[in-house]
CSV table of C-alpha atoms in Angstrom, one decimal:
chain,number,residue,atom,x,y,z
A,1,MET,CA,-46.7,-4.0,15.3
A,2,TYR,CA,-45.0,-3.4,18.6
A,3,GLN,CA,-43.0,-0.2,19.4
A,4,SER,CA,-42.1,1.0,22.8
A,5,TYR,CA,-41.1,4.4,24.1
A,6,ASP,CA,-40.3,5.9,27.5
A,7,ILE,CA,-42.5,8.9,26.9
A,8,ILE,CA,-45.2,9.4,24.3
A,9,ILE,CA,-46.4,13.0,23.7
A,10,ILE,CA,-49.7,13.4,21.7
A,11,GLY,CA,-49.5,16.9,20.1
A,12,THR,CA,-46.8,19.3,19.0
A,13,GLY,CA,-48.1,22.7,20.0
A,14,ALA,CA,-47.1,25.0,22.8
A,15,GLY,CA,-47.4,22.2,25.4
A,16,GLY,CA,-46.2,19.1,23.5
A,17,GLY,CA,-43.5,20.9,21.4
A,18,THR,CA,-42.1,22.6,24.5
A,19,LEU,CA,-42.1,19.4,26.5
A,20,ALA,CA,-40.3,17.5,23.8
A,21,TYR,CA,-37.6,20.2,23.7
A,22,ALA,CA,-37.2,20.1,27.5
A,23,LEU,CA,-36.8,16.3,27.5
A,24,LYS,CA,-34.5,16.0,24.5
A,25,ASP,CA,-31.3,15.6,26.7
A,26,SER,CA,-33.0,13.5,29.4
A,27,GLY,CA,-32.0,10.2,27.8
A,28,ALA,CA,-35.6,9.1,27.6
A,29,LYS,CA,-36.8,7.7,24.3
A,30,VAL,CA,-39.5,10.1,23.2
A,31,LEU,CA,-42.2,9.7,20.6
A,32,LEU,CA,-44.1,12.9,19.4
A,33,VAL,CA,-47.4,12.2,17.7
A,34,GLU,CA,-48.9,14.8,15.4
A,35,ARG,CA,-52.2,14.2,13.5
A,36,GLY,CA,-51.2,16.7,10.8
A,37,ASP,CA,-48.1,17.2,8.7
A,38,TYR,CA,-45.6,20.0,8.4
A,39,LEU,CA,-47.0,23.3,7.3
A,40,PRO,CA,-45.2,24.1,4.0
A,41,ARG,CA,-43.2,27.3,3.7
A,42,GLU,CA,-44.6,28.7,0.4
A,43,PRO,CA,-45.8,32.0,-1.1
A,44,GLU,CA,-49.3,31.3,0.1
A,45,ASN,CA,-48.1,31.7,3.6
A,46,TRP,CA,-48.4,35.4,3.1
A,47,ASP,CA,-51.3,35.5,0.8
A,48,THR,CA,-54.2,37.1,2.6
A,49,ARG,CA,-56.8,35.6,0.3
A,50,ALA,CA,-55.4,32.1,0.5
A,51,VAL,CA,-55.1,32.2,4.3
A,52,PHE,CA,-58.4,33.9,5.3
A,53,ALA,CA,-60.8,33.5,2.4
A,54,GLU,CA,-59.7,30.1,1.1
A,55,LYS,CA,-58.7,28.9,4.5
A,56,ARG,CA,-55.8,27.0,3.0
A,57,TYR,CA,-54.3,25.8,6.3
A,58,LYS,CA,-57.4,25.0,8.3
A,59,PRO,CA,-58.9,21.4,8.3
A,60,GLU,CA,-62.3,20.7,6.9
A,61,GLU,CA,-63.4,19.3,10.3
A,62,LYS,CA,-66.6,20.6,11.9
A,63,TRP,CA,-67.6,20.7,15.5
A,64,TYR,CA,-71.1,21.1,16.7
A,65,ASP,CA,-72.7,23.5,19.1
A,66,ASP,CA,-75.3,22.5,21.7
A,67,SER,CA,-78.1,22.9,19.2
A,68,GLY,CA,-76.5,20.6,16.8
A,69,GLN,CA,-75.4,23.3,14.3
A,70,PRO,CA,-71.9,22.7,12.8
A,71,PHE,CA,-69.1,25.3,12.9
A,72,ALA,CA,-65.6,25.5,11.7
A,73,PRO,CA,-63.3,25.7,14.7
A,74,GLY,CA,-60.1,27.8,14.8
A,75,VAL,CA,-57.7,24.9,15.0
A,76,HIS,CA,-54.7,23.9,12.8
A,77,TYR,CA,-53.5,20.3,12.6
A,78,VAL,CA,-49.8,20.8,11.7
A,79,VAL,CA,-46.4,20.4,13.5
A,80,GLY,CA,-46.4,23.2,15.9
A,81,GLY,CA,-50.2,23.3,16.3
A,82,ASN,CA,-52.0,26.6,16.5
A,83,THR,CA,-48.8,28.4,17.3
A,84,LYS,CA,-48.0,28.3,13.6
A,85,VAL,CA,-50.6,31.0,13.0
A,86,TYR,CA,-50.8,32.7,16.4
A,87,GLY,CA,-49.9,36.3,16.9
A,88,ALA,CA,-46.8,35.3,19.0
A,89,VAL,CA,-48.0,37.4,22.0
A,90,LEU,CA,-46.3,35.9,25.0
A,91,LEU,CA,-47.7,37.6,28.1
A,92,ARG,CA,-47.4,36.2,31.6
A,93,LEU,CA,-50.5,35.8,33.7
A,94,ARG,CA,-50.7,38.6,36.3
A,95,GLU,CA,-49.7,37.6,39.8
A,96,GLN,CA,-53.3,38.0,41.0
A,97,ASP,CA,-54.5,35.7,38.3
A,98,PHE,CA,-53.2,32.8,40.4
A,99,GLU,CA,-55.5,33.9,43.2
A,100,GLU,CA,-59.2,33.9,43.7
A,101,ILE,CA,-60.7,37.1,42.1
A,102,VAL,CA,-64.2,38.5,42.4
A,103,HIS,CA,-65.6,39.4,39.1
A,104,GLU,CA,-68.9,41.3,38.3
A,105,GLY,CA,-70.1,37.9,36.8
A,106,GLY,CA,-68.8,35.6,39.6
A,107,ILE,CA,-65.7,34.1,41.1
A,108,SER,CA,-62.4,33.2,39.3
A,109,PRO,CA,-61.0,30.4,41.4
A,110,ALA,CA,-57.5,30.3,42.7
A,111,TRP,CA,-54.8,28.1,41.0
A,112,PRO,CA,-53.3,25.3,43.2
A,113,VAL,CA,-49.9,26.9,42.9
A,114,SER,CA,-48.7,30.5,43.1
A,115,TYR,CA,-47.2,32.8,40.6
A,116,GLN,CA,-43.9,32.3,42.3
A,117,ALA,CA,-43.9,28.6,41.3
A,118,PHE,CA,-44.3,29.5,37.7
A,119,GLU,CA,-41.9,32.6,37.6
A,120,PRO,CA,-38.7,30.7,36.9
A,121,TYR,CA,-40.4,28.7,34.1
A,122,TYR,CA,-41.8,31.9,32.6
A,123,THR,CA,-38.3,33.2,32.5
A,124,LYS,CA,-37.0,30.0,30.7
A,125,ALA,CA,-40.0,30.0,28.3
A,126,GLU,CA,-39.4,33.6,27.4
A,127,GLU,CA,-35.8,32.7,26.6
A,128,LEU,CA,-36.8,29.7,24.6
A,129,PHE,CA,-39.4,31.7,22.5
A,130,PHE,CA,-37.0,34.7,22.2
A,131,VAL,CA,-39.6,37.1,23.6
A,132,HIS,CA,-39.0,40.8,23.0
A,133,GLY,CA,-40.4,43.2,25.6
A,134,LYS,CA,-39.6,46.0,28.1
A,135,VAL,CA,-39.8,45.9,31.9
A,136,GLY,CA,-41.5,48.6,33.9
A,137,GLU,CA,-44.2,49.9,31.4
A,138,ASP,CA,-47.1,47.6,32.2
A,139,PRO,CA,-49.0,48.7,35.3
A,140,THR,CA,-50.1,45.2,36.1
A,141,GLU,CA,-46.7,43.5,35.4
A,142,PRO,CA,-45.9,40.7,37.8
A,143,PRO,CA,-42.6,40.4,39.6
A,144,ARG,CA,-39.7,39.2,37.5
A,145,SER,CA,-36.4,37.6,38.3
A,146,LYS,CA,-34.9,38.7,35.0
A,147,ALA,CA,-35.6,41.3,32.2
A,148,PHE,CA,-36.9,40.2,28.9
A,149,PRO,CA,-34.3,38.4,26.9
A,150,PHE,CA,-34.6,40.8,24.0
A,151,PRO,CA,-35.6,44.5,23.7
A,152,GLU,CA,-39.1,45.6,22.8
A,153,VAL,CA,-40.3,45.7,19.2
A,154,PRO,CA,-40.3,49.4,18.4
A,155,HIS,CA,-43.6,51.1,17.5
A,156,GLU,CA,-44.0,52.3,13.9
A,157,PRO,CA,-44.9,56.1,13.6
A,158,THR,CA,-48.7,55.7,13.6
A,159,ILE,CA,-48.6,53.5,16.7
A,160,GLU,CA,-46.1,55.7,18.5
A,161,GLN,CA,-48.4,58.7,17.9
A,162,LEU,CA,-51.3,56.7,19.3
A,163,ALA,CA,-49.3,55.6,22.4
A,164,ALA,CA,-48.4,59.3,23.0
A,165,LYS,CA,-52.1,60.3,22.8
A,166,LEU,CA,-53.0,57.5,25.3
A,167,ARG,CA,-50.3,58.7,27.7
A,168,ASP,CA,-51.8,62.2,27.5
A,169,GLN,CA,-55.0,60.7,28.8
A,170,GLY,CA,-53.2,59.3,31.9
A,171,LEU,CA,-53.1,55.8,30.5
A,172,ARG,CA,-50.0,53.6,30.6
A,173,PRO,CA,-49.7,51.8,27.2
A,174,PHE,CA,-46.8,49.3,27.1
A,175,SER,CA,-44.8,47.4,24.6
A,176,LEU,CA,-46.5,44.1,23.9
A,177,PRO,CA,-44.2,41.1,24.6
A,178,VAL,CA,-43.9,39.2,21.3
A,179,GLY,CA,-41.9,36.3,20.0
A,180,ILE,CA,-40.4,37.2,16.6
A,181,ASP,CA,-36.8,36.8,15.5
A,182,LEU,CA,-35.5,40.3,15.7
A,183,ARG,CA,-32.3,39.1,17.4
A,184,GLU,CA,-29.0,40.1,15.9
A,185,GLY,CA,-28.9,38.4,12.4
A,186,GLY,CA,-32.6,37.4,12.9
A,187,ARG,CA,-35.0,36.4,10.2
A,188,CYS,CA,-37.9,38.7,10.9
A,189,VAL,CA,-38.8,41.4,8.4
A,190,ARG,CA,-41.7,42.9,10.4
A,191,CYS,CA,-44.3,42.2,7.6
A,192,LYS,CA,-48.1,42.6,7.7
A,193,THR,CA,-48.6,38.9,7.5
A,194,CYS,CA,-47.6,37.6,11.0
A,195,ASP,CA,-50.7,37.6,13.2
A,196,GLY,CA,-53.0,34.8,11.8
A,197,PHE,CA,-50.6,33.8,9.1
A,198,PRO,CA,-47.8,31.2,9.1
A,199,CYS,CA,-44.3,32.5,8.6
A,200,LYS,CA,-42.5,31.4,5.5
A,201,LEU,CA,-39.2,32.7,6.9
A,202,GLY,CA,-39.4,30.7,10.1
A,203,ALA,CA,-39.1,34.0,12.0
A,204,LYS,CA,-42.0,33.5,14.3
A,205,ALA,CA,-41.4,31.9,17.7
A,206,ASP,CA,-43.7,29.0,17.2
A,207,ALA,CA,-43.6,25.5,18.8
A,208,GLU,CA,-42.1,23.9,15.7
A,209,VAL,CA,-39.3,26.5,15.4
A,210,CYS,CA,-38.5,26.7,19.1
A,211,GLY,CA,-39.4,23.3,20.4
A,212,VAL,CA,-39.8,20.5,17.8
A,213,GLU,CA,-36.9,21.3,15.5
A,214,ALA,CA,-34.4,21.4,18.4
A,215,ALA,CA,-36.0,18.2,20.0
A,216,LEU,CA,-35.5,16.3,16.7
A,217,GLN,CA,-31.8,16.9,16.8
A,218,SER,CA,-31.7,14.4,19.6
A,219,PRO,CA,-31.3,10.8,18.6
A,220,HIS,CA,-33.8,9.9,21.4
A,221,VAL,CA,-36.8,11.9,20.0
A,222,GLU,CA,-38.9,10.7,17.1
A,223,LEU,CA,-41.9,12.3,15.3
A,224,MET,CA,-44.8,10.6,13.7
A,225,THR,CA,-46.8,13.0,11.5
A,226,ARG,CA,-50.3,12.3,9.9
A,227,THR,CA,-51.0,10.1,12.8
A,228,PHE,CA,-54.3,10.3,14.8
A,229,ALA,CA,-54.4,9.2,18.5
A,230,GLN,CA,-57.7,7.2,18.7
A,231,ARG,CA,-57.5,5.8,22.3
A,232,ILE,CA,-55.2,5.5,25.3
A,233,LEU,CA,-55.1,2.0,26.8
A,234,THR,CA,-54.5,1.1,30.4
A,235,ASP,CA,-53.6,-2.0,32.4
A,236,PRO,CA,-56.5,-4.0,33.8
A,237,SER,CA,-56.5,-2.0,37.0
A,238,GLY,CA,-56.9,1.2,35.1
A,239,ARG,CA,-54.3,2.8,37.3
A,240,ARG,CA,-51.6,2.9,34.6
A,241,ALA,CA,-51.6,3.9,31.0
A,242,VAL,CA,-49.7,1.5,28.9
A,243,ALA,CA,-50.2,2.2,25.2
A,244,VAL,CA,-51.8,4.5,22.6
A,245,GLU,CA,-53.9,3.2,19.7
A,246,LEU,CA,-52.9,5.2,16.6
A,247,VAL,CA,-54.2,5.5,13.0
A,248,ARG,CA,-51.9,6.4,10.2
A,249,ASP,CA,-52.9,6.3,6.6
A,250,GLY,CA,-55.8,4.1,7.4
A,251,GLU,CA,-53.6,1.6,9.4
A,252,ARG,CA,-54.4,1.1,13.0
A,253,PHE,CA,-51.5,0.1,15.3
A,254,THR,CA,-50.5,0.5,18.9
A,255,VAL,CA,-47.4,2.0,20.6
A,256,HIS,CA,-46.4,1.4,24.2
A,257,GLY,CA,-45.2,4.0,26.6
A,258,GLY,CA,-43.9,4.3,30.1
A,259,THR,CA,-45.4,7.8,30.5
A,260,ILE,CA,-48.1,9.2,28.2
A,261,VAL,CA,-48.7,12.9,27.8
A,262,VAL,CA,-51.7,14.4,26.2
A,263,ALA,CA,-51.1,17.7,24.6
A,264,SER,CA,-53.7,18.1,21.8
A,265,GLY,CA,-55.4,21.3,22.9
A,266,ALA,CA,-58.3,21.7,25.4
A,267,VAL,CA,-60.9,20.3,23.2
A,268,ASN,CA,-59.1,17.5,21.5
A,269,SER,CA,-57.4,16.4,24.7
A,270,ALA,CA,-60.7,16.1,26.4
A,271,ALA,CA,-62.2,14.2,23.4
A,272,LEU,CA,-59.2,11.8,23.5
A,273,LEU,CA,-59.7,11.1,27.2
A,274,LEU,CA,-63.5,10.6,26.6
A,275,ARG,CA,-62.9,8.2,23.7
A,276,SER,CA,-60.5,6.2,26.0
A,277,ASP,CA,-63.3,4.8,28.2
A,278,SER,CA,-62.9,1.2,29.5
A,279,THR,CA,-64.3,-1.0,32.2
A,280,ALA,CA,-62.0,0.7,34.6
A,281,HIS,CA,-62.9,4.1,33.3
A,282,PRO,CA,-66.4,3.9,32.1
A,283,ASP,CA,-67.0,7.6,31.8
A,284,GLY,CA,-63.7,8.3,30.0
A,285,LEU,CA,-60.0,8.0,31.1
A,286,ALA,CA,-59.2,9.8,34.3
A,287,ASN,CA,-62.7,11.0,34.6
A,288,GLN,CA,-63.7,9.8,38.0
A,289,SER,CA,-64.4,13.3,39.0
A,290,GLY,CA,-66.8,13.8,36.0
A,291,LEU,CA,-64.9,16.9,35.1
A,292,VAL,CA,-63.1,15.9,31.9
A,293,GLY,CA,-64.5,18.2,29.2
A,294,ARG,CA,-66.2,20.5,31.7
A,295,ASN,CA,-65.4,24.2,32.5
A,296,TYR,CA,-64.5,24.9,28.9
A,297,MET,CA,-63.4,28.6,28.6
A,298,VAL,CA,-62.4,30.5,25.5
A,299,HIS,CA,-62.4,34.2,26.6
A,300,ASN,CA,-64.9,36.9,25.7
A,301,SER,CA,-63.2,38.7,22.8
A,302,THR,CA,-64.0,41.5,20.4
A,303,PHE,CA,-62.2,42.8,17.3
A,304,LEU,CA,-62.3,46.6,17.2
A,305,MET,CA,-61.3,49.0,14.4
A,306,ALA,CA,-60.8,52.7,15.2
A,307,VAL,CA,-61.1,54.5,11.9
A,308,HIS,CA,-60.2,58.2,10.9
A,309,PRO,CA,-61.8,59.4,7.6
A,310,ILE,CA,-58.5,61.1,6.5
A,311,TRP,CA,-55.5,59.7,8.5
A,312,GLN,CA,-53.7,56.8,6.7
A,313,ASN,CA,-52.2,54.1,8.7
A,314,ALA,CA,-49.1,52.8,6.8
A,315,THR,CA,-48.0,50.5,9.6
A,316,SER,CA,-46.7,47.1,8.6
A,317,PHE,CA,-46.1,45.3,11.9
A,318,GLN,CA,-48.9,46.7,14.1
A,319,LYS,CA,-48.8,44.2,17.0
A,320,THR,CA,-46.6,46.2,19.3
A,321,LEU,CA,-48.8,48.0,21.8
A,322,SER,CA,-51.1,47.0,24.7
A,323,VAL,CA,-53.1,48.6,27.4
A,324,ASN,CA,-53.8,47.0,30.8
A,325,ASP,CA,-55.2,50.0,32.7
A,326,TYR,CA,-58.5,48.4,32.9
A,327,TYR,CA,-57.3,44.8,33.6
A,328,PHE,CA,-58.5,44.9,37.3
A,329,GLY,CA,-61.1,47.6,36.8
A,330,LYS,CA,-61.3,51.3,37.8
A,331,ASN,CA,-63.0,53.4,40.4
A,332,ASP,CA,-66.5,53.5,38.8
A,333,PHE,CA,-66.3,49.8,37.8
A,334,PRO,CA,-64.3,48.0,40.5
A,335,TYR,CA,-64.2,44.6,38.7
A,336,PRO,CA,-61.7,43.2,36.2
A,337,MET,CA,-62.4,44.1,32.6
A,338,GLY,CA,-59.4,42.7,30.7
A,339,ASN,CA,-56.7,43.3,28.2
A,340,LEU,CA,-56.5,45.2,24.9
A,341,GLN,CA,-53.8,44.7,22.4
A,342,MET,CA,-53.1,45.6,18.9
A,343,LEU,CA,-54.1,43.1,16.2
A,344,GLY,CA,-51.9,42.4,13.2
A,345,LYS,CA,-52.8,45.0,10.6
A,346,LEU,CA,-56.2,44.1,9.2
A,347,GLN,CA,-56.5,44.0,5.4
A,348,ALA,CA,-59.3,44.0,2.9
A,349,ASP,CA,-59.3,40.3,2.3
A,350,MET,CA,-59.3,39.6,6.0
A,351,LEU,CA,-62.3,41.8,6.5
A,352,LYS,CA,-64.0,40.3,3.4
A,353,ALA,CA,-64.0,36.9,5.1
A,354,GLN,CA,-66.1,38.3,7.9
A,355,LYS,CA,-68.2,40.8,5.9
A,356,PRO,CA,-68.7,39.0,2.5
A,357,PHE,CA,-71.4,41.3,1.3
A,358,VAL,CA,-69.5,44.6,1.7
A,359,PRO,CA,-67.6,45.5,-1.5
A,360,LYS,CA,-63.9,44.9,-1.2
A,361,PRO,CA,-62.8,48.5,-2.2
A,362,ILE,CA,-64.8,49.9,0.7
A,363,LEU,CA,-63.2,47.4,3.2
A,364,GLY,CA,-59.8,48.3,1.8
A,365,ARG,CA,-60.4,52.1,2.4
A,366,ILE,CA,-61.5,51.3,6.0
A,367,ALA,CA,-58.5,49.1,6.6
A,368,ASP,CA,-56.2,51.8,5.3
A,369,ARG,CA,-57.4,54.3,7.8
A,370,SER,CA,-57.8,52.1,10.9
A,371,VAL,CA,-55.9,51.0,14.0
A,372,ASP,CA,-56.9,47.6,15.1
A,373,PHE,CA,-57.4,46.0,18.5
A,374,TYR,CA,-58.1,42.7,20.1
A,375,LEU,CA,-60.1,43.0,23.4
A,376,THR,CA,-60.0,40.1,25.8
A,377,SER,CA,-62.0,39.6,29.0
A,378,GLU,CA,-62.0,36.6,31.3
A,379,ASP,CA,-64.8,34.2,31.0
A,380,LEU,CA,-65.5,32.2,34.2
A,381,PRO,CA,-65.4,28.4,34.6
A,382,ASP,CA,-68.9,26.9,34.3
A,383,PRO,CA,-69.2,23.0,34.5
A,384,GLU,CA,-72.1,23.3,32.0
A,385,ASN,CA,-69.8,24.8,29.4
A,386,ARG,CA,-68.3,21.6,28.2
A,387,VAL,CA,-66.9,19.3,25.5
A,388,THR,CA,-68.8,16.1,24.8
A,389,LEU,CA,-68.8,13.4,22.1
A,390,GLY,CA,-71.8,12.9,19.8
A,391,ALA,CA,-72.7,10.4,17.2
A,392,ASN,CA,-69.7,8.7,15.5
A,393,GLY,CA,-67.4,10.5,18.1
A,394,ARG,CA,-68.1,14.0,16.7
A,395,ILE,CA,-67.1,16.8,18.9
A,396,GLN,CA,-69.9,18.9,20.6
A,397,ILE,CA,-69.2,22.2,22.3
A,398,ARG,CA,-71.7,23.7,24.8
A,399,TRP,CA,-70.4,27.3,25.5
A,400,LYS,CA,-72.7,29.9,26.9
A,401,PRO,CA,-70.7,33.1,27.4
A,402,ASN,CA,-70.6,34.7,30.9
A,403,ASN,CA,-69.1,37.7,32.7
A,404,LEU,CA,-70.3,39.7,29.7
A,405,VAL,CA,-71.0,43.0,31.6
A,406,ALA,CA,-67.3,43.3,32.3
A,407,HIS,CA,-66.5,42.7,28.7
A,408,ARG,CA,-69.1,45.3,27.5
A,409,GLN,CA,-67.5,47.7,29.9
A,410,LEU,CA,-64.1,47.1,28.5
A,411,VAL,CA,-65.5,47.8,25.0
A,412,GLN,CA,-67.0,51.1,26.1
A,413,GLU,CA,-63.8,52.2,27.9
A,414,THR,CA,-61.8,51.4,24.7
A,415,LYS,CA,-64.2,53.3,22.5
A,416,ARG,CA,-64.0,56.4,24.7
A,417,MET,CA,-60.1,56.1,24.8
A,418,LEU,CA,-59.8,55.9,21.0
A,419,ARG,CA,-62.3,58.8,20.4
A,420,ARG,CA,-60.3,60.9,22.7
A,421,ALA,CA,-57.2,59.9,20.7
A,422,GLY,CA,-58.9,61.3,17.5
A,423,TYR,CA,-60.7,58.4,15.9
A,424,PRO,CA,-64.4,59.3,15.5
A,425,LEU,CA,-65.6,55.9,13.9
A,426,ILE,CA,-65.4,52.8,16.0
A,427,LEU,CA,-66.4,49.4,14.5
A,428,THR,CA,-66.6,46.2,16.6
A,429,GLN,CA,-67.1,42.5,16.0
A,430,LYS,CA,-67.8,40.2,19.0
A,431,MET,CA,-66.2,36.9,18.4
A,432,GLY,CA,-68.3,33.7,18.8
A,433,ILE,CA,-67.9,30.0,19.4
A,434,GLU,CA,-65.7,29.4,16.4
A,435,THR,CA,-63.0,31.8,17.7
A,436,ASN,CA,-61.4,29.4,20.1
A,437,SER,CA,-57.7,30.2,19.9
A,438,HIS,CA,-57.6,30.7,23.7
A,439,MET,CA,-59.6,27.6,24.7
A,440,CYS,CA,-58.7,26.1,28.1
A,441,GLY,CA,-60.0,24.5,31.2
A,442,THR,CA,-61.3,21.1,30.3
A,443,ALA,CA,-59.1,19.0,32.6
A,444,ARG,CA,-58.4,21.5,35.4
A,445,PHE,CA,-55.5,20.9,37.8
A,446,GLY,CA,-55.8,21.0,41.6
A,447,THR,CA,-55.1,19.2,44.8
A,448,ASP,CA,-58.5,17.6,45.4
A,449,PRO,CA,-59.4,14.6,43.1
A,450,ALA,CA,-63.0,15.3,43.6
A,451,THR,CA,-62.8,18.8,42.2
A,452,SER,CA,-60.0,18.4,39.6
A,453,VAL,CA,-58.7,16.0,37.0
A,454,LEU,CA,-55.0,16.6,37.3
A,455,ASP,CA,-52.6,17.3,40.2
A,456,PRO,CA,-50.4,20.5,40.3
A,457,TYR,CA,-47.9,18.9,37.9
A,458,CYS,CA,-50.6,17.9,35.4
A,459,GLN,CA,-50.6,14.2,36.3
A,460,ALA,CA,-54.0,12.6,36.3
A,461,HIS,CA,-55.1,11.9,39.9
A,462,THR,CA,-56.4,8.4,39.0
A,463,VAL,CA,-53.8,7.3,36.4
A,464,GLN,CA,-50.3,7.4,37.7
A,465,ASN,CA,-48.3,7.9,34.5
A,466,LEU,CA,-50.9,10.0,32.5
A,467,TYR,CA,-50.3,13.7,32.0
A,468,VAL,CA,-52.2,16.5,30.2
A,469,VAL,CA,-49.9,19.4,29.3
A,470,ASP,CA,-51.8,22.0,27.3
A,471,SER,CA,-54.3,24.7,28.2
A,472,SER,CA,-56.7,22.0,29.5
A,473,PHE,CA,-55.1,22.3,32.9
A,474,PHE,CA,-56.2,26.0,33.4
A,475,PRO,CA,-58.6,26.4,36.4
A,476,SER,CA,-59.4,29.9,35.2
A,477,SER,CA,-58.7,31.7,31.9
A,478,ALA,CA,-57.4,35.1,33.2
A,479,ALA,CA,-57.5,37.7,30.3
A,480,VAL,CA,-54.3,37.3,28.5
A,481,ASN,CA,-53.0,35.0,25.8
A,482,PRO,CA,-52.4,31.5,27.2
A,483,ALA,CA,-49.4,30.3,25.1
A,484,LEU,CA,-46.5,31.4,27.5
A,485,THR,CA,-48.3,29.8,30.5
A,486,ILE,CA,-48.7,26.6,28.6
A,487,ALA,CA,-45.0,26.6,27.7
A,488,ALA,CA,-43.9,27.5,31.2
A,489,GLN,CA,-46.0,24.6,32.6
A,490,ALA,CA,-44.5,22.2,30.0
A,491,LEU,CA,-41.0,23.1,31.2
A,492,ARG,CA,-42.1,22.7,34.9
A,493,VAL,CA,-43.6,19.3,34.2
A,494,ALA,CA,-40.4,18.3,32.3
A,495,ASP,CA,-38.4,19.0,35.4
A,496,HIS,CA,-40.8,17.0,37.5
A,497,LEU,CA,-40.6,14.0,35.2
A,498,MET,CA,-36.8,14.0,35.1
A,499,GLN,CA,-36.7,14.2,38.9
A,500,LYS,CA,-39.1,11.2,39.1
A,501,SER,CA,-37.0,9.3,36.6
A,502,GLU,CA,-39.8,6.6,36.4
A,503,PHE,CA,-39.8,6.1,32.6
A,504,THR,CA,-40.7,2.5,32.1
A,505,ASN,CA,-41.8,0.9,28.8
A,506,GLU,CA,-42.5,-2.7,29.6
A,507,LYS,CA,-45.3,-4.4,27.7
A,508,ILE,CA,-48.4,-4.8,29.9
A,509,GLU,CA,-51.8,-6.4,29.0
A,510,TYR,CA,-54.5,-4.0,28.3
A,511,CYS,CA,-57.7,-3.2,30.2
A,512,GLU,CA,-60.8,-4.7,28.7
A,513,THR,CA,-62.6,-2.0,26.6
């Protein structure tokens, strides 16, 4: 079988789905490749037990830690990728996050481009993902050329009361920027089943709804589902990628592309490059620096429940408030700590998945009386934290958390803040290796081919028409959700590709494998 495209995009999440949208009117013939299928809209989308206990939408795939122990990663192989179940929080990185920052645990390196290079693309991404927010509340808010495209999501009464109590402490809580369809005539009903759930109404700003659906309206864009990208093939020199070896329903075949974009997520993109070794690239495709798979980051994160024995929390859509007062530290701890934001409202079956031996009625009473937070601190790039391939190509993750003093400090500050707000009981759960929704860093971008895999437009230094457009390119993780930055970079790369106008799809002989 011989099929030829101008651009092949492997992955349909925040990077791949957004890139396909941005290229839909370019005239280029685009192929989107997705290893999963469409996630069905069905009653189980909002069934807490089905989603969290039965793990209905997660693959049975296992990854392995550095001691060889298997774990179930937090990935979803569907059209739209992990954005189908994300919390739709769409924060920009802070302006300082693009610069070198001294942390208690080490150095967070500077990005090869400034915040100003990303700012117009952040604006476009917020419009594409219909972000609701409010300018002027966040004390760390970076400069903006435009206001949010839609007004903030209002706090429900319990959360508004909490925000007032935090302001009384001198803190500056702000409205969390989220992508849900509360536009005029929008589909969102502000339910409890958004964060961590698929949306059966299509009201979440995910990569399928905002990117892939619109891209497929173009006659030039095609989607292959249930199709696994096994390898990327190059010409004999190794300097040009020419084709992708795919597997669909047990059949192996090859498609040719003028430009090939990997957008499978930080782990699977690294794994694909490593599987694509050849005589020209013996250590993996585009891996002359030896950095493919290295500097894996996933954030230090803790779930926190603040419980009052009497107060009931009847909030439905809880994910509307965030606090960044500790993001860059405070007087008695002059190092960055991170971000805290509301979780979607926790429910008994969600807690049962984490605490299987606690009776469900007890968990239900706790959840009914809690306000729930997600605490995120930056973990620092470490070349020994990495993705490798083991026996039979299985994925192995070595991740030793770092910068933990700062994260513990953030947890303590949050506990004090919430006790002052009237919540005497604080429960916490530190997240481990399996909670990898914010993974990044495995093919960092930069200007020096010796210290980076990609250039500032995410093109491989050593393969002229190969790009990696997902969170792999991050040289640091910052301490906010990565989705908006991935989407902004996809829009930036799309502009770069269209300016180059070098889409070619001639058939070229392969490099010897």
